[in-house]
XYZ file of N, CA and C in Angstrom:
495
model
N -58.834 10.426 -116.512
C -59.196 9.394 -115.571
C -60.274 9.964 -114.652
N -61.297 9.207 -114.387
C -62.415 9.712 -113.595
C -62.048 9.776 -112.120
N -62.836 10.547 -111.385
C -62.584 10.697 -109.952
C -62.789 9.387 -109.207
N -63.703 8.555 -109.684
C -63.943 7.265 -109.033
C -62.722 6.368 -109.176
N -62.126 6.350 -110.355
C -60.935 5.525 -110.574
C -59.766 6.019 -109.729
N -59.619 7.326 -109.606
C -58.547 7.876 -108.776
C -58.778 7.515 -107.313
N -60.030 7.585 -106.858
C -60.341 7.207 -105.471
C -60.052 5.730 -105.227
N -60.344 4.898 -106.199
C -60.059 3.462 -106.058
C -58.557 3.230 -106.010
N -57.813 3.915 -106.897
C -56.359 3.771 -106.891
C -55.746 4.231 -105.571
N -56.338 5.227 -104.938
C -55.824 5.701 -103.659
C -56.238 4.784 -102.515
N -57.408 4.164 -102.611
C -57.930 3.357 -101.509
C -57.342 1.946 -101.468
N -56.943 1.408 -102.593
C -56.471 0.021 -102.631
C -55.243 -0.205 -101.750
N -54.191 0.625 -101.813
C -53.050 0.375 -100.918
C -53.407 0.515 -99.442
N -54.250 1.470 -99.105
C -54.656 1.644 -97.708
C -55.429 0.422 -97.230
N -56.350 -0.047 -98.039
C -57.116 -1.246 -97.671
C -56.216 -2.473 -97.578
N -55.201 -2.545 -98.432
C -54.274 -3.672 -98.372
C -53.470 -3.660 -97.083
N -53.035 -2.499 -96.639
C -52.282 -2.403 -95.384
C -53.165 -2.782 -94.204
N -54.363 -2.219 -94.149
C -55.277 -2.531 -93.044
C -55.641 -4.013 -93.051
N -55.889 -4.554 -94.219
C -56.219 -5.976 -94.311
C -55.071 -6.872 -93.903
N -53.841 -6.497 -94.268
C -52.697 -7.329 -93.897
C -52.455 -7.293 -92.396
N -52.640 -6.143 -91.778
C -52.478 -6.053 -90.326
C -53.553 -6.883 -89.630
N -54.790 -6.778 -90.094
C -55.869 -7.571 -89.490
C -55.616 -9.070 -89.665
N -55.110 -9.462 -90.819
C -54.824 -10.878 -91.056
C -53.712 -11.373 -90.145
N -52.670 -10.568 -89.946
C -51.570 -10.988 -89.070
C -52.018 -11.069 -87.614
N -52.889 -10.158 -87.181
C -53.428 -10.249 -85.818
C -54.254 -11.524 -85.676
N -55.042 -11.842 -86.685
C -55.834 -13.076 -86.661
C -54.922 -14.298 -86.623
N -53.879 -14.312 -87.458
C -52.956 -15.453 -87.488
C -52.226 -15.611 -86.150
N -51.872 -14.494 -85.530
C -51.203 -14.569 -84.229
C -52.148 -15.111 -83.162
N -53.414 -14.718 -83.238
C -54.376 -15.239 -82.260
C -54.627 -16.728 -82.450
N -54.355 -17.260 -83.637
C -54.518 -18.691 -83.902
C -53.247 -19.491 -83.612
N -52.189 -18.837 -83.093
C -51.018 -19.581 -82.677
C -49.744 -19.328 -83.455
N -49.732 -18.452 -84.421
C -48.509 -18.160 -85.161
C -47.561 -17.378 -84.255
N -46.279 -17.683 -84.321
C -45.313 -16.979 -83.479
C -45.207 -15.516 -83.920
N -44.821 -14.685 -82.973
C -44.693 -13.256 -83.259
C -43.602 -13.009 -84.302
N -42.500 -13.750 -84.195
C -41.387 -13.569 -85.133
C -41.808 -13.902 -86.561
N -42.527 -14.992 -86.727
C -42.976 -15.379 -88.067
C -44.023 -14.395 -88.596
N -44.941 -13.964 -87.721
C -45.948 -12.984 -88.137
C -45.292 -11.677 -88.548
N -44.238 -11.270 -87.828
C -43.525 -10.043 -88.177
C -42.846 -10.172 -89.535
N -42.215 -11.300 -89.798
C -41.563 -11.513 -91.090
C -42.584 -11.497 -92.229
N -43.721 -12.128 -92.003
C -44.766 -12.112 -93.035
C -45.299 -10.705 -93.248
N -45.394 -9.919 -92.175
C -45.888 -8.548 -92.289
C -44.910 -7.690 -93.085
N -43.618 -7.860 -92.856
C -42.613 -7.108 -93.618
C -42.697 -7.478 -95.101
N -42.857 -8.758 -95.406
C -42.992 -9.186 -96.801
C -44.255 -8.602 -97.425
N -45.327 -8.568 -96.662
C -46.581 -7.999 -97.161
C -46.432 -6.508 -97.426
N -45.774 -5.790 -96.518
C -45.558 -4.365 -96.731
C -44.702 -4.117 -97.966
N -43.718 -4.977 -98.207
C -42.919 -4.843 -99.425
C -43.770 -4.994 -100.671
N -44.676 -5.973 -100.658
C -45.576 -6.161 -101.793
C -46.505 -4.965 -101.953
N -46.950 -4.396 -100.835
C -47.842 -3.241 -100.898
C -47.101 -2.024 -101.458
N -45.836 -1.856 -101.097
C -45.048 -0.742 -101.635
C -44.913 -0.873 -103.147
N -44.645 -2.083 -103.617
C -44.551 -2.305 -105.065
C -45.893 -2.006 -105.732
N -46.979 -2.484 -105.128
C -48.311 -2.248 -105.688
C -48.646 -0.756 -105.701
N -48.319 -0.052 -104.613
C -48.614 1.377 -104.549
C -47.796 2.157 -105.575
N -46.539 1.744 -105.797
C -45.737 2.454 -106.796
C -46.270 2.215 -108.202
N -46.753 1.004 -108.467
C -47.359 0.732 -109.773
C -48.608 1.588 -109.956
N -49.425 1.705 -108.899
C -50.615 2.546 -108.983
C -50.246 4.011 -109.180
N -49.165 4.461 -108.531
C -48.748 5.852 -108.694
C -48.310 6.122 -110.128
N -47.539 5.187 -110.709
C -47.131 5.343 -112.104
C -48.343 5.339 -113.031
N -49.286 4.443 -112.768
C -50.479 4.347 -113.608
C -51.302 5.620 -113.542
N -51.518 6.128 -112.332
C -52.325 7.339 -112.173
C -51.636 8.541 -112.812
N -50.319 8.648 -112.637
C -49.601 9.779 -113.216
C -49.601 9.700 -114.730
N -49.395 8.509 -115.267
C -49.372 8.359 -116.725
C -50.746 8.621 -117.320
N -51.785 8.141 -116.682
C -53.139 8.340 -117.206
C -53.539 9.807 -117.132
N -53.190 10.490 -116.060
C -53.529 11.900 -115.927
C -52.814 12.759 -116.942
N -51.534 12.456 -117.197
C -50.777 13.244 -118.162
C -51.190 12.940 -119.600
N -51.588 11.696 -119.887
C -52.011 11.353 -121.239
C -53.307 12.059 -121.613
N -54.234 12.155 -120.668
C -55.493 12.837 -120.979
C -55.273 14.325 -121.157
N -54.352 14.903 -120.379
C -54.063 16.325 -120.531
C -53.386 16.591 -121.865
N -52.513 15.702 -122.289
C -51.827 15.880 -123.570
C -52.803 15.721 -124.731
N -53.745 14.805 -124.591
C -54.733 14.612 -125.654
C -55.641 15.834 -125.778
N -55.939 16.462 -124.669
C -56.780 17.656 -124.709
C -56.022 18.842 -125.303
N -54.712 18.876 -125.083
C -53.912 19.986 -125.593
C -53.651 19.877 -127.093
N -53.640 18.681 -127.613
C -53.331 18.497 -129.035
C -54.482 19.037 -129.884
N -54.154 19.964 -130.752
C -55.179 20.572 -131.603
C -55.415 19.681 -132.816
N -56.636 19.694 -133.369
C -56.906 18.851 -134.522
C -56.131 19.275 -135.767
N -55.614 20.489 -135.799
C -54.916 20.964 -136.995
C -53.452 20.520 -137.034
N -52.956 19.876 -135.994
C -51.554 19.455 -135.992
C -51.382 18.222 -136.864
N -50.160 18.052 -137.332
C -49.880 16.904 -138.185
C -49.694 15.652 -137.333
N -49.599 14.510 -138.002
C -49.464 13.227 -137.318
C -48.147 13.171 -136.555
N -47.066 13.662 -137.147
C -45.759 13.618 -136.476
C -45.748 14.500 -135.233
N -46.434 15.656 -135.300
C -46.501 16.520 -134.125
C -47.323 15.873 -133.019
N -48.400 15.149 -133.386
C -49.200 14.455 -132.379
C -48.402 13.327 -131.741
N -47.619 12.600 -132.541
C -46.787 11.533 -131.986
C -45.722 12.099 -131.062
N -45.153 13.236 -131.419
C -44.149 13.868 -130.567
C -44.782 14.324 -129.250
N -45.999 14.860 -129.327
C -46.695 15.281 -128.106
C -47.010 14.080 -127.222
N -47.376 12.938 -127.832
C -47.657 11.739 -127.049
C -46.393 11.217 -126.376
N -45.251 11.245 -127.086
C -44.004 10.774 -126.464
C -43.575 11.708 -125.339
N -43.789 13.024 -125.493
C -43.474 13.960 -124.420
C -44.365 13.720 -123.213
N -45.649 13.413 -123.439
C -46.550 13.174 -122.318
C -46.201 11.881 -121.601
N -45.708 10.867 -122.338
C -45.293 9.626 -121.693
C -44.085 9.878 -120.809
N -43.115 10.639 -121.306
C -41.956 10.978 -120.493
C -42.381 11.784 -119.276
N -43.306 12.706 -119.481
C -43.787 13.519 -118.370
C -44.526 12.657 -117.349
N -45.287 11.678 -117.811
C -45.992 10.790 -116.891
C -45.031 9.958 -116.076
N -43.982 9.446 -116.704
C -42.980 8.677 -115.986
C -42.228 9.562 -115.003
N -41.877 10.765 -115.438
C -41.168 11.689 -114.553
C -42.043 12.074 -113.366
N -43.310 12.282 -113.627
C -44.227 12.629 -112.548
C -44.372 11.475 -111.570
N -44.498 10.270 -112.070
C -44.606 9.107 -111.194
C -43.357 8.898 -110.372
N -42.185 9.078 -110.998
C -40.933 8.946 -110.259
C -40.784 10.041 -109.214
N -41.288 11.231 -109.528
C -41.228 12.326 -108.569
C -42.041 11.983 -107.328
N -43.263 11.490 -107.527
C -44.098 11.127 -106.382
C -43.527 9.941 -105.616
N -42.968 8.990 -106.340
C -42.370 7.827 -105.683
C -41.155 8.237 -104.853
N -40.307 9.112 -105.393
C -39.130 9.536 -104.637
C -39.514 10.373 -103.423
N -40.562 11.186 -103.535
C -41.025 11.951 -102.373
C -41.560 11.011 -101.297
N -42.314 10.002 -101.706
C -42.843 9.046 -100.738
C -41.728 8.248 -100.085
N -40.736 7.856 -100.873
C -39.610 7.115 -100.306
C -38.799 7.976 -99.346
N -38.622 9.250 -99.658
C -37.851 10.100 -98.751
C -38.572 10.271 -97.429
N -39.879 10.433 -97.446
C -40.632 10.546 -96.195
C -40.639 9.208 -95.461
N -40.925 8.139 -96.176
C -41.033 6.827 -95.533
C -39.729 6.345 -94.937
N -38.647 6.420 -95.707
C -37.367 5.936 -95.199
C -36.821 6.833 -94.093
N -37.042 8.140 -94.204
C -36.614 9.028 -93.128
C -37.433 8.779 -91.862
N -38.709 8.486 -92.021
C -39.540 8.152 -90.855
C -39.092 6.864 -90.192
N -38.748 5.876 -91.003
C -38.248 4.616 -90.438
C -36.916 4.853 -89.730
N -36.031 5.626 -90.336
C -34.746 5.929 -89.709
C -34.904 6.695 -88.408
N -35.804 7.684 -88.407
C -36.062 8.429 -87.177
C -36.667 7.548 -86.100
N -37.552 6.646 -86.514
C -38.144 5.708 -85.553
C -37.115 4.770 -84.954
N -36.194 4.294 -85.781
C -35.122 3.433 -85.263
C -34.206 4.204 -84.314
N -33.923 5.462 -84.647
C -33.085 6.272 -83.764
C -33.777 6.505 -82.424
N -35.063 6.802 -82.455
C -35.799 7.005 -81.210
C -35.959 5.706 -80.433
N -36.118 4.591 -81.140
C -36.252 3.303 -80.455
C -34.982 2.940 -79.715
N -33.836 3.340 -80.243
C -32.573 3.056 -79.562
C -32.262 4.110 -78.502
N -32.618 5.358 -78.773
C -32.234 6.441 -77.871
C -33.158 6.670 -76.698
N -34.444 6.443 -76.855
C -35.406 6.738 -75.789
C -35.186 5.878 -74.547
N -35.013 4.565 -74.668
C -34.758 3.787 -73.447
C -33.458 4.191 -72.745
N -32.438 4.517 -73.536
C -31.175 4.952 -72.939
C -31.356 6.291 -72.230
N -32.128 7.185 -72.827
C -32.370 8.491 -72.198
C -33.172 8.328 -70.907
N -34.148 7.453 -70.911
C -34.948 7.214 -69.703
C -34.083 6.610 -68.604
N -33.221 5.661 -68.976
C -32.339 5.047 -67.980
C -31.362 6.074 -67.413
N -30.815 6.935 -68.275
C -29.878 7.952 -67.799
C -30.570 8.944 -66.875
N -31.797 9.335 -67.204
C -32.525 10.288 -66.361
C -32.958 9.662 -65.034
N -33.201 8.360 -65.047
C -33.583 7.727 -63.785
C -32.404 7.652 -62.825
N -31.187 7.553 -63.352
C -30.007 7.539 -62.500
C -29.591 8.944 -62.084
N -29.695 9.896 -62.998
C -29.281 11.270 -62.708
C -30.238 12.217 -63.426
N -31.151 12.865 -62.693
C -32.129 13.761 -63.331
C -31.504 14.967 -64.031
N -30.252 15.279 -63.777
C -29.602 16.424 -64.411
C -29.289 16.163 -65.888
N -29.396 14.923 -66.336
C -29.110 14.593 -67.743
C -30.315 14.797 -68.655
N -31.380 15.407 -68.110
C -32.604 15.597 -68.900
C -32.343 16.407 -70.171
N -31.621 17.516 -70.053
C -31.369 18.386 -71.205
C -30.583 17.685 -72.292
N -29.552 16.939 -71.905
C -28.746 16.219 -72.891
C -29.568 15.116 -73.562
N -30.411 14.468 -72.791
C -31.232 13.389 -73.343
C -32.231 13.915 -74.360
N -32.843 15.049 -74.046
C -33.827 15.637 -74.957
C -33.152 16.059 -76.260
N -31.954 16.606 -76.180
C -31.232 17.019 -77.392
C -30.945 15.803 -78.269
N -30.513 14.705 -77.660
C -30.220 13.506 -78.452
C -31.481 12.925 -79.083
N -32.593 12.979 -78.361
C -33.845 12.486 -78.944
C -34.338 13.406 -80.063
N -34.116 14.706 -79.904
C -34.525 15.648 -80.954
C -33.709 15.433 -82.226
N -32.446 15.050 -82.078
C -31.640 14.765 -83.258
C -32.192 13.562 -84.017
N -32.697 12.575 -83.289
C -33.315 11.427 -83.947
C -34.578 11.814 -84.696
N -35.368 12.707 -84.101
C -36.592 13.162 -84.769
C -36.290 14.053 -85.958
N -35.175 14.747 -85.919
C -34.818 15.655 -87.013
C -34.634 14.908 -88.320
N -34.228 13.642 -88.237
C -34.046 12.855 -89.458
C -35.365 12.769 -90.228
N -36.453 12.516 -89.519
C -37.767 12.437 -90.169
C -38.180 13.791 -90.732
N -37.884 14.858 -90.029
C -38.219 16.190 -90.539
C -37.406 16.537 -91.780
N -36.150 16.106 -91.822
C -35.344 16.325 -93.023
C -35.954 15.595 -94.218
N -36.439 14.401 -93.991
C -37.101 13.657 -95.064
C -38.326 14.387 -95.575
N -39.096 14.982 -94.660
C -40.276 15.746 -95.059
C -39.883 16.968 -95.879
N -38.825 17.664 -95.455
C -38.356 18.840 -96.198
C -37.892 18.435 -97.592
N -37.153 17.329 -97.686
C -36.679 16.860 -98.993
C -37.864 16.489 -99.885
N -38.895 15.865 -99.307
C -40.075 15.512 -100.107
C -40.762 16.767 -100.654
N -40.880 17.802 -99.850
C -41.467 19.047 -100.339
C -40.595 19.656 -101.438
N -39.290 19.585 -101.270
C -38.399 20.116 -102.307
C -38.566 19.341 -103.613
N -38.716 18.027 -103.520
C -38.901 17.210 -104.728
C -40.219 17.556 -105.401
N -41.302 17.646 -104.611
C -42.614 17.898 -105.184
C -42.732 19.297 -105.779
N -42.072 20.263 -105.178
C -42.142 21.641 -105.680
C -41.098 21.923 -106.751
N -40.162 21.002 -106.974
C -39.153 21.184 -108.004
C -38.063 22.154 -107.613
N -37.796 22.279 -106.327
C -36.766 23.202 -105.847
C -35.416 22.503 -105.896
N -34.419 23.173 -106.385
C -33.059 22.673 -106.351
C -32.701 21.759 -107.503
N -33.415 21.777 -108.567
C -32.978 20.919 -109.641
C -33.861 21.027 -110.783
């Protein structure tokens, strides 16, 4: 797969996200309620996730197929070439699933950490405004919320590097 095609495959989901956000801001400025715009944005992000995963599978499968074709020597028999092609297809699917699972672990852990901080930060600020001595306890609770996102990042690195399995 050429570098231009890979760049296009990488740019399409990013452009889709930016375009969907710009469209929702435009729709809100024209009178759409915030609640409805938010629901449409969540649906759009779901579609973008599906599109990005399809692109990831396509890029992984195309990259592995070209590598397998280059590795196959002309002196091999037809059955050996077919076996090499089936192995490369499995490898392409496995590679795509590996990247998808790493992205999901980072994304879902980031969302979970964000939800934890969204619930904990206002409570920590309110507690500190009433009693400044609760600063240390509040910071520890907020750090625990952030740790969820860091755990997701560590798991993604473990998946990508093939550690633990």
